[in-house]
Coordinates of C-alpha atoms in Angstrom, one line a residue:
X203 CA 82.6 128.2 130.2
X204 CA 85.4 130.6 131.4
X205 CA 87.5 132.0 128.5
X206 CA 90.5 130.7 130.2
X207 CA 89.8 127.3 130.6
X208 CA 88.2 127.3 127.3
X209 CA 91.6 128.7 126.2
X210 CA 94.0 126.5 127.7
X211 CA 91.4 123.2 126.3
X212 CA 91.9 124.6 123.2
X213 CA 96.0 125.0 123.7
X214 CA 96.2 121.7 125.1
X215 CA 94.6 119.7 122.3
X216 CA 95.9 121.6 119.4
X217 CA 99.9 121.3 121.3
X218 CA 99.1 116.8 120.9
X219 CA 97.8 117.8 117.6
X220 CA 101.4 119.7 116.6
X221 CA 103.6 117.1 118.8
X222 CA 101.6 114.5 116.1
X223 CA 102.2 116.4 113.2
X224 CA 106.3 117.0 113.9
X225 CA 105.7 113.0 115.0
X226 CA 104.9 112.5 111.8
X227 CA 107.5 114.6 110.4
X228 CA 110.0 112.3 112.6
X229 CA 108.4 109.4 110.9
X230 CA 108.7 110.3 107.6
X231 CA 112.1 113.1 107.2
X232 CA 113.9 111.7 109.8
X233 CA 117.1 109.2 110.1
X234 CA 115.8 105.3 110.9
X235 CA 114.6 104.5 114.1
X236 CA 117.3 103.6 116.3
X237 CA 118.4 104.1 119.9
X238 CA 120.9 107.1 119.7
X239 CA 120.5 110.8 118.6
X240 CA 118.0 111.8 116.9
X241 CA 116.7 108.1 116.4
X242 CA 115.1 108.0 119.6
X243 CA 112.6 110.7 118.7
X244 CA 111.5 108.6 115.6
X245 CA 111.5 105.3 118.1
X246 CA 109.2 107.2 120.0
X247 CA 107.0 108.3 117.4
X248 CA 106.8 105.4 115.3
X249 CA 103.4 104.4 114.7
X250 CA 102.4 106.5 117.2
X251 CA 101.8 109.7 115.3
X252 CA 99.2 108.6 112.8
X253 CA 97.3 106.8 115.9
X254 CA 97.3 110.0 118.0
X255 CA 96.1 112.1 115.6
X256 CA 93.4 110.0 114.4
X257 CA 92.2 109.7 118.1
X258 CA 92.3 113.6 118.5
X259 CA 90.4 113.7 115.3
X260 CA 87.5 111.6 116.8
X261 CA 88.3 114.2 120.5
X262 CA 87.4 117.3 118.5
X263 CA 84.5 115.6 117.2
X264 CA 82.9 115.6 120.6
X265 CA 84.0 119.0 121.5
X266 CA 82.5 120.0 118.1
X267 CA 79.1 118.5 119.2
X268 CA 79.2 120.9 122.3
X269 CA 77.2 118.9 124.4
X270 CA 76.9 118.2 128.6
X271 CA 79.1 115.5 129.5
X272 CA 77.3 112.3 129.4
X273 CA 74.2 113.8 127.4
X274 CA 72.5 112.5 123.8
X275 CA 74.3 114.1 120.8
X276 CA 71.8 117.0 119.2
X277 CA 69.4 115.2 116.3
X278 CA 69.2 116.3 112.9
X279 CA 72.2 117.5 112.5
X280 CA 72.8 118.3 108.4
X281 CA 74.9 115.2 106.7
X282 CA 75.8 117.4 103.5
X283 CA 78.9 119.1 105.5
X284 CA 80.3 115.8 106.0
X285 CA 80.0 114.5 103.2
X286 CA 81.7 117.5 101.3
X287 CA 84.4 117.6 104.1
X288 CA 85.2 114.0 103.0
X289 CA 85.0 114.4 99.7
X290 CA 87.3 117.2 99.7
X291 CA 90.1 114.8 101.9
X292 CA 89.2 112.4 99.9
X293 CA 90.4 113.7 97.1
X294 CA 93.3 115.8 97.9
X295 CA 94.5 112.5 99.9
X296 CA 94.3 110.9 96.3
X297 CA 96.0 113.6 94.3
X298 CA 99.1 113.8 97.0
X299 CA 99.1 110.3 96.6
X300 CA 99.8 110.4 92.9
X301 CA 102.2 112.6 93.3
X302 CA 104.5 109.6 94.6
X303 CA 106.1 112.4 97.8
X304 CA 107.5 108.7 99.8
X305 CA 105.2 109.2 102.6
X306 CA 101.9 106.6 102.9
X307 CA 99.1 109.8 102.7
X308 CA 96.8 109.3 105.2
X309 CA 94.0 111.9 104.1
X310 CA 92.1 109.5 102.2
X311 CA 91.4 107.3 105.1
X312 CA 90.5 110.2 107.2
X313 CA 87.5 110.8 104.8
X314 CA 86.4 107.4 105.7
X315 CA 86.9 107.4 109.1
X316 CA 85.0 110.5 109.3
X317 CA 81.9 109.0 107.4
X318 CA 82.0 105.7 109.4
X319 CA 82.1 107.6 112.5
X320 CA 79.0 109.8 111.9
X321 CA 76.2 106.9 113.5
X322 CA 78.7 106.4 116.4
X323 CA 78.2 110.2 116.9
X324 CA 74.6 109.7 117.9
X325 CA 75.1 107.3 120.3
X326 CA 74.4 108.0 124.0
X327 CA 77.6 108.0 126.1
X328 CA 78.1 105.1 128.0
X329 CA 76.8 102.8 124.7
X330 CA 79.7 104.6 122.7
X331 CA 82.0 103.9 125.4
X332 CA 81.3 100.3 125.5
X333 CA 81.6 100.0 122.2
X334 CA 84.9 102.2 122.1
X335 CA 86.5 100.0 124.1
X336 CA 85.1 96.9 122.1
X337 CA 86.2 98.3 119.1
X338 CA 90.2 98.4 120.2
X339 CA 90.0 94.5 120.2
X340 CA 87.1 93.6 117.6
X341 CA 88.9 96.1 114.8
X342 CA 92.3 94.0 115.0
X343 CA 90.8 90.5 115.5
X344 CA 88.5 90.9 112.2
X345 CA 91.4 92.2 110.1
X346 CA 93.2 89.4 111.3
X347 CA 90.2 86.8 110.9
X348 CA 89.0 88.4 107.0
X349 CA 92.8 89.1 105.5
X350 CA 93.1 84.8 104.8
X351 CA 89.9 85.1 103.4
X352 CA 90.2 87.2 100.9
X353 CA 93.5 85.1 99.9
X354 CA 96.5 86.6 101.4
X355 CA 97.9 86.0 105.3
X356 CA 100.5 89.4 104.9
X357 CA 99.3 92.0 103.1
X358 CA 101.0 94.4 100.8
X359 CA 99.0 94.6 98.2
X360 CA 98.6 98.6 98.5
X361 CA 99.5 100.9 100.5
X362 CA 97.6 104.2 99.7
X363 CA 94.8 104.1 96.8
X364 CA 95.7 106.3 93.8
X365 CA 93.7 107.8 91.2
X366 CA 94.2 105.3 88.7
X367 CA 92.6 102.8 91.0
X368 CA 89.3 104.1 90.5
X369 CA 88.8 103.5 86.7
X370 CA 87.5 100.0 86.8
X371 CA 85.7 98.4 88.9
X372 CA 88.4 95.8 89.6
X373 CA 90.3 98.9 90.7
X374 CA 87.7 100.4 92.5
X375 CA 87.7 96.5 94.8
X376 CA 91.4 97.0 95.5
X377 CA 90.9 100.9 97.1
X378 CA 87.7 99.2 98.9
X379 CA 90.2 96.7 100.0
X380 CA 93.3 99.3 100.8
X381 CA 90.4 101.4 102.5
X382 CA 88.6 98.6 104.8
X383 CA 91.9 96.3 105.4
X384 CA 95.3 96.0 103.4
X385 CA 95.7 99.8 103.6
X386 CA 98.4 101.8 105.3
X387 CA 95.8 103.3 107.9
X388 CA 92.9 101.0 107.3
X389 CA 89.4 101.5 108.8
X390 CA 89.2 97.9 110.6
X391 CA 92.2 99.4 113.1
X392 CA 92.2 102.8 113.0
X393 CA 88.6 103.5 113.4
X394 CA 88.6 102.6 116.9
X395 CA 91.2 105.5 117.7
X396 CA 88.6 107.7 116.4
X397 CA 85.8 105.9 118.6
X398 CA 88.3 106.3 121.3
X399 CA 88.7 109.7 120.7
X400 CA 85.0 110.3 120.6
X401 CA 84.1 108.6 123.8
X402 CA 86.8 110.6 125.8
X403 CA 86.0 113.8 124.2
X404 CA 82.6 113.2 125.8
X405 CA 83.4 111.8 129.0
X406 CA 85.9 114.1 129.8
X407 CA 85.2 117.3 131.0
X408 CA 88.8 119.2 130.4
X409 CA 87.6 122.1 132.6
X410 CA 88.6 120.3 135.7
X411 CA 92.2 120.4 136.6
X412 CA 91.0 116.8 138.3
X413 CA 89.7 115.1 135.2
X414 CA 93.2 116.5 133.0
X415 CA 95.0 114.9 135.7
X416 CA 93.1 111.7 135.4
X417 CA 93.6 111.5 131.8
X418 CA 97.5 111.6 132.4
X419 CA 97.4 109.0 134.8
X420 CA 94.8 106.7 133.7
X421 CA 96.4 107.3 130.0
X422 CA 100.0 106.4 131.4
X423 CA 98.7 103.4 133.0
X424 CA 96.6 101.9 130.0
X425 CA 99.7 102.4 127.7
X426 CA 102.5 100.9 130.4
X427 CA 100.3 98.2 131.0
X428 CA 99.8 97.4 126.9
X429 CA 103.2 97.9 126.0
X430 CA 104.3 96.0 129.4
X431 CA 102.0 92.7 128.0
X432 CA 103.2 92.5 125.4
X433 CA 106.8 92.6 126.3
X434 CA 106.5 90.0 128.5
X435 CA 104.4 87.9 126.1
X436 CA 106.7 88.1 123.2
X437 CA 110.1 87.8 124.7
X438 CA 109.2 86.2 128.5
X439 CA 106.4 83.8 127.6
X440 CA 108.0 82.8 124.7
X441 CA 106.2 84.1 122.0
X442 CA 109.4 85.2 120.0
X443 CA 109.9 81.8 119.2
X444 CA 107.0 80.6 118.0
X445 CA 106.9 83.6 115.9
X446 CA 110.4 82.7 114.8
X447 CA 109.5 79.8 114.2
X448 CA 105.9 80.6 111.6
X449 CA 108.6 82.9 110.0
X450 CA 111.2 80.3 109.0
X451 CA 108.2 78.3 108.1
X452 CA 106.4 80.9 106.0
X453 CA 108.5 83.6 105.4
X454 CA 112.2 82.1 105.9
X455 CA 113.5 85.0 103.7
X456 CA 112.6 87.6 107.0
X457 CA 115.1 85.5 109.0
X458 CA 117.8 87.3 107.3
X459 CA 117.2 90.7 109.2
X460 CA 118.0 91.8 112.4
X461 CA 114.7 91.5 113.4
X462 CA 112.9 89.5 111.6
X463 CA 109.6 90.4 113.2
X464 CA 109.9 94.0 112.5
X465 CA 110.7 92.6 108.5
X466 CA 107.2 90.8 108.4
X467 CA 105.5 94.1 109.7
X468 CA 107.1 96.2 107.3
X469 CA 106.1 94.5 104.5
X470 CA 102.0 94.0 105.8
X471 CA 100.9 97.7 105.8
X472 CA 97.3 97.5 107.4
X473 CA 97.0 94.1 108.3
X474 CA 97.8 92.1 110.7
X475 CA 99.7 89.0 109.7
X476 CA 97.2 86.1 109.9
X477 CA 99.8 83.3 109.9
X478 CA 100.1 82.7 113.6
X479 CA 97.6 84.0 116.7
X480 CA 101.0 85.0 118.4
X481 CA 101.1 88.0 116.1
X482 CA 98.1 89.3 118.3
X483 CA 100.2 89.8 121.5
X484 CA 102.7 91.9 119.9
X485 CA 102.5 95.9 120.2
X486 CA 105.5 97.0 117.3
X487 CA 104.8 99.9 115.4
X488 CA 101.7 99.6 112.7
X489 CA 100.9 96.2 114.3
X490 CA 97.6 96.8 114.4
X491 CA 97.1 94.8 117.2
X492 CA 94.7 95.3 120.1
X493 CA 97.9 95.4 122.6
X494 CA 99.4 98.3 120.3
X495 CA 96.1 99.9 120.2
X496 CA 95.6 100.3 123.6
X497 CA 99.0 101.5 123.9
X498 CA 98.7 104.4 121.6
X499 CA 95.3 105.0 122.7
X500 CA 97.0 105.4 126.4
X501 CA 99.7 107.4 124.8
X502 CA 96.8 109.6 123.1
X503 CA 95.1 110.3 126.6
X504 CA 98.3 110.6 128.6
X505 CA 99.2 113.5 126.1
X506 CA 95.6 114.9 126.4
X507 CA 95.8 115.6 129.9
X508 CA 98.8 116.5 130.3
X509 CA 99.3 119.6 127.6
X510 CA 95.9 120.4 128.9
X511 CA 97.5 120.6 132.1
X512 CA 100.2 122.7 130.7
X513 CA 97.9 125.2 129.1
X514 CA 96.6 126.2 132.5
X515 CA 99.8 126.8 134.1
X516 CA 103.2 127.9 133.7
X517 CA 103.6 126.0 130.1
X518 CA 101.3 127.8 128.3
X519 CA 103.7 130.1 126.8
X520 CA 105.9 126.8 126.2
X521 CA 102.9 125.2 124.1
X522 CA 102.1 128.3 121.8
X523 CA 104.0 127.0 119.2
X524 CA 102.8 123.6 119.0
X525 CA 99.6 124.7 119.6
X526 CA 100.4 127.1 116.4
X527 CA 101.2 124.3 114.5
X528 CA 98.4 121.9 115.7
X529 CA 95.7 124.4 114.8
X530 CA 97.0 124.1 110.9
X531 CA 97.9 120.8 111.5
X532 CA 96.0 120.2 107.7
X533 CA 97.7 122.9 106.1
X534 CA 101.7 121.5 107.4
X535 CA 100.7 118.4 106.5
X536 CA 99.9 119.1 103.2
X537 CA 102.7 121.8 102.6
X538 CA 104.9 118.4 104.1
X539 CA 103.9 116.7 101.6
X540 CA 104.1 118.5 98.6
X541 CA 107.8 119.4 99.3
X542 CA 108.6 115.9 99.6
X543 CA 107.1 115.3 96.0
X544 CA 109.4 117.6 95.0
X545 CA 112.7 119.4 96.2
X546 CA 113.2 117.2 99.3
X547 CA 111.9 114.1 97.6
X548 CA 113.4 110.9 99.7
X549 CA 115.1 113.2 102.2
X550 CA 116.0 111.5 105.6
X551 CA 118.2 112.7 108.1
X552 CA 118.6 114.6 111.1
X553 CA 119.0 117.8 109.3
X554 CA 116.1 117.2 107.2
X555 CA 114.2 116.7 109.8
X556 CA 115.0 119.5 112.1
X557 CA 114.7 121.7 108.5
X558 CA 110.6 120.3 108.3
X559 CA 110.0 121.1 111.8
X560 CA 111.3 124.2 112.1
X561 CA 110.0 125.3 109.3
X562 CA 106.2 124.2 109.9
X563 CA 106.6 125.9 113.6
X564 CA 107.8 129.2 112.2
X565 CA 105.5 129.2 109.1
X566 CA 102.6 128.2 111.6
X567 CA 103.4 131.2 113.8
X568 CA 103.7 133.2 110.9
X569 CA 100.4 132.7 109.1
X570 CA 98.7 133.0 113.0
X571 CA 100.3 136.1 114.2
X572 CA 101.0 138.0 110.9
X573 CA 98.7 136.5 108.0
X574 CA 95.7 135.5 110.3
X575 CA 96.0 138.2 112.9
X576 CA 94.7 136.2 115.7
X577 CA 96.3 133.3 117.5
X578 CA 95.0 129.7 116.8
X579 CA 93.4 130.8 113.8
X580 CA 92.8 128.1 110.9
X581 CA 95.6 127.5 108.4
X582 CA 95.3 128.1 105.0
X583 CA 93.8 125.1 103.8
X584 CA 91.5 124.9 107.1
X585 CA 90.0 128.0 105.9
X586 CA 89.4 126.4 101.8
X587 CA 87.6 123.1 103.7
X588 CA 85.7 125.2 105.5
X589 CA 84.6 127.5 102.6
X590 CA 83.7 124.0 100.7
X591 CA 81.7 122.9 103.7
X592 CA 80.1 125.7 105.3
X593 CA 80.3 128.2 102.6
X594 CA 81.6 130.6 105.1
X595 CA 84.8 131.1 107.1
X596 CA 84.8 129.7 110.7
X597 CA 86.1 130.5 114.5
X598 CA 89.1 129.4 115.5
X599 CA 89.3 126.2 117.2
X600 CA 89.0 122.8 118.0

């Protein structure tokens, strides 16, 4: 593969991997969603931040596998790295958790999407991509099916697991539950981001200029036509009132905010509310719907292509800095969260947020150009996981 185009693949995916980390960022720092200012940048990366960078999680795992387009993953490949990579998120995901920083840490569920994504890895191609594409309705459908089950129709029962969760075994069923379900990123709706990932990473070849393109358009389609559904279902089709309606029934004390949907979905975390099928057709952020999957799926591929695009043109120089960022995107996170425990603990605004992200772009420039002394080196705390996997430092990369 040409240096270049290896390059500006590599520039391209880490630039959506920084856009998702300052998304993030946006999410958590920044003032409340609304249509003015700043507010539109947190609109527009509401719920969409943690999807897109789980998706690009499950993208670099195909690029890690190195194989032909459309080929058989390599057998045999050693389980012990991945399971000490997960242990390792696993574990720091708990400890920033019980730090209390005001952010839902996500690391924790990354550990498990990573292990449950391993046997998907081994799948040929087009039976990954099948059940990729299964997996953005099934996921959704079974939290909302299993969540009455296990006796509750909103969740909120927890939102990240902590440490102290883990010393009995009653604990140990409410992280299992967090984890699978009632969870701020649980694995029945988030996994099939990473599947999603997985099956573009290997059906897309980014050293055509043709198949970025594609991904832009085919990306942009998926999410306008997602988002677009579910607009008309919910407020043509006249599924805000019969929503309206469940809530006065069941949750009349929603009906007192300005939008009462938005109220029941703040307060259900991972699930998705099981007290009406209408909840199915809407695509708000953390939904977990199949409609807002397929949205932020699009949005995931849409921003694929096009950065990739970018990198091979006249933006490249534009993209360094998010590409900076993206390659460490581990190591900002983590810094992120560790000054909200502390200093800038329940910090939201504007100026905080513009503070965060300049700060992670500069610091991520910094480390690369000075510290590293290469560009798109590994962060910090890149380099410690990969010391705990591999036992040795590793190239730079995606």
């Amino acid at each position: 593969m040409p240096a270049r185009t290896t390059t500006a693949r590599l520039v391209g995916v880490d630039a959506v991997r920084g856009l998702a980390v300052l998304g993030m960022f946006a999410v958590h720092v920044g003032p409340d969603p609304a249509p003015s200012g700043a507010g539109h940048l947190v609109l527009a990366a509401d719920g969409r931040a943690p999807a897109v960078f789980t998706l690009l999680a499950g993208f670099s795992l195909a690029l890690a596998q190195r194989q032909p387009v459309g080929g058989l993953p390599k057998p045999g490949r050693p389980l012990r790295p991945l399971l000490v990579r997960s242990a390792v998120l696993g574990v720091l995901g708990l400890a920033l958790a019980a730090l209390w920083p005001g952010i839902l840490v996500i690391l924790t569920f990354f550990a498990l999407y990573f292990l449950a994504a391993e046997p998907f890895t081994r799948l040929s191609t087009p039976v990954l991509t099948a059940v990729a594409a299964a997996s953005t309705v099934a996921g959704p459908l079974l939290s909302f099916l299993v969540g009455p089950l296990l006796g509750y129709e909103v969740s909120g029962r927890g939102a990240v697991p902590e440490p102290a969760d883990l010393t009995s075994w009653s604990g140990l069923g409410h992280v299992l539950d967090a984890l699978l379900l009632s969870g701020a990123y649980p694995l029945l709706t988030y996994l099939p981001y990473v599947l999603v990932g997985l099956a573009l990473g290997r059906l897309c070849d980014l050293r055509e200029r043709a198949v970025a393109r594609r991904m832009a358009a085919w990306g942009t389609a998926v999410a306008a036509a997602a988002y677009g559904a579910a607009w008309f279902a919910v407020e043509v089709a006249g599924g805000r009132e019969r929503l309206l309606a469940t809530i006065a029934e069941r949750h009349p004390e929603a009906l007192a905010a300005d939008d009462p949907l938005r109220a029941v979905l703040g307060r259900q975390l991972g699930a998705v509310p099981s007290t009406s099928w209408d909840w199915l057709l809407v695509a708000d952020p953390y939904s977990q719907t199949p409609l807002e999957t397929l949205g932020n799926a699009g949005v995931g591929c849409a921003l694929i292509g096009l950065c990739v695009l970018l990198a091979r043109g006249a933006g490249a120089r534009l993209l360094r800095p998010l590409a900076a960022l993206g390659a460490m995107a581990l190591s900002a996170y983590v810094a992120h969260a560790l000054v909200l425990a502390g200093p800038a603990y329940g910090a939201h605004s504007t100026k905080a947020l513009a503070v965060f992200a300049g700060a992670a772009l500069l610091g991520a420039w910094t480390w690369q150009r000075v510290l590293a002394g290469r560009p798109l080196g590994r962060g910090p705390v890149e380099h410690l996981l990969r010391l705990a996997t591999h036992g040795r430092p590793g190239r730079a990369g995606t």
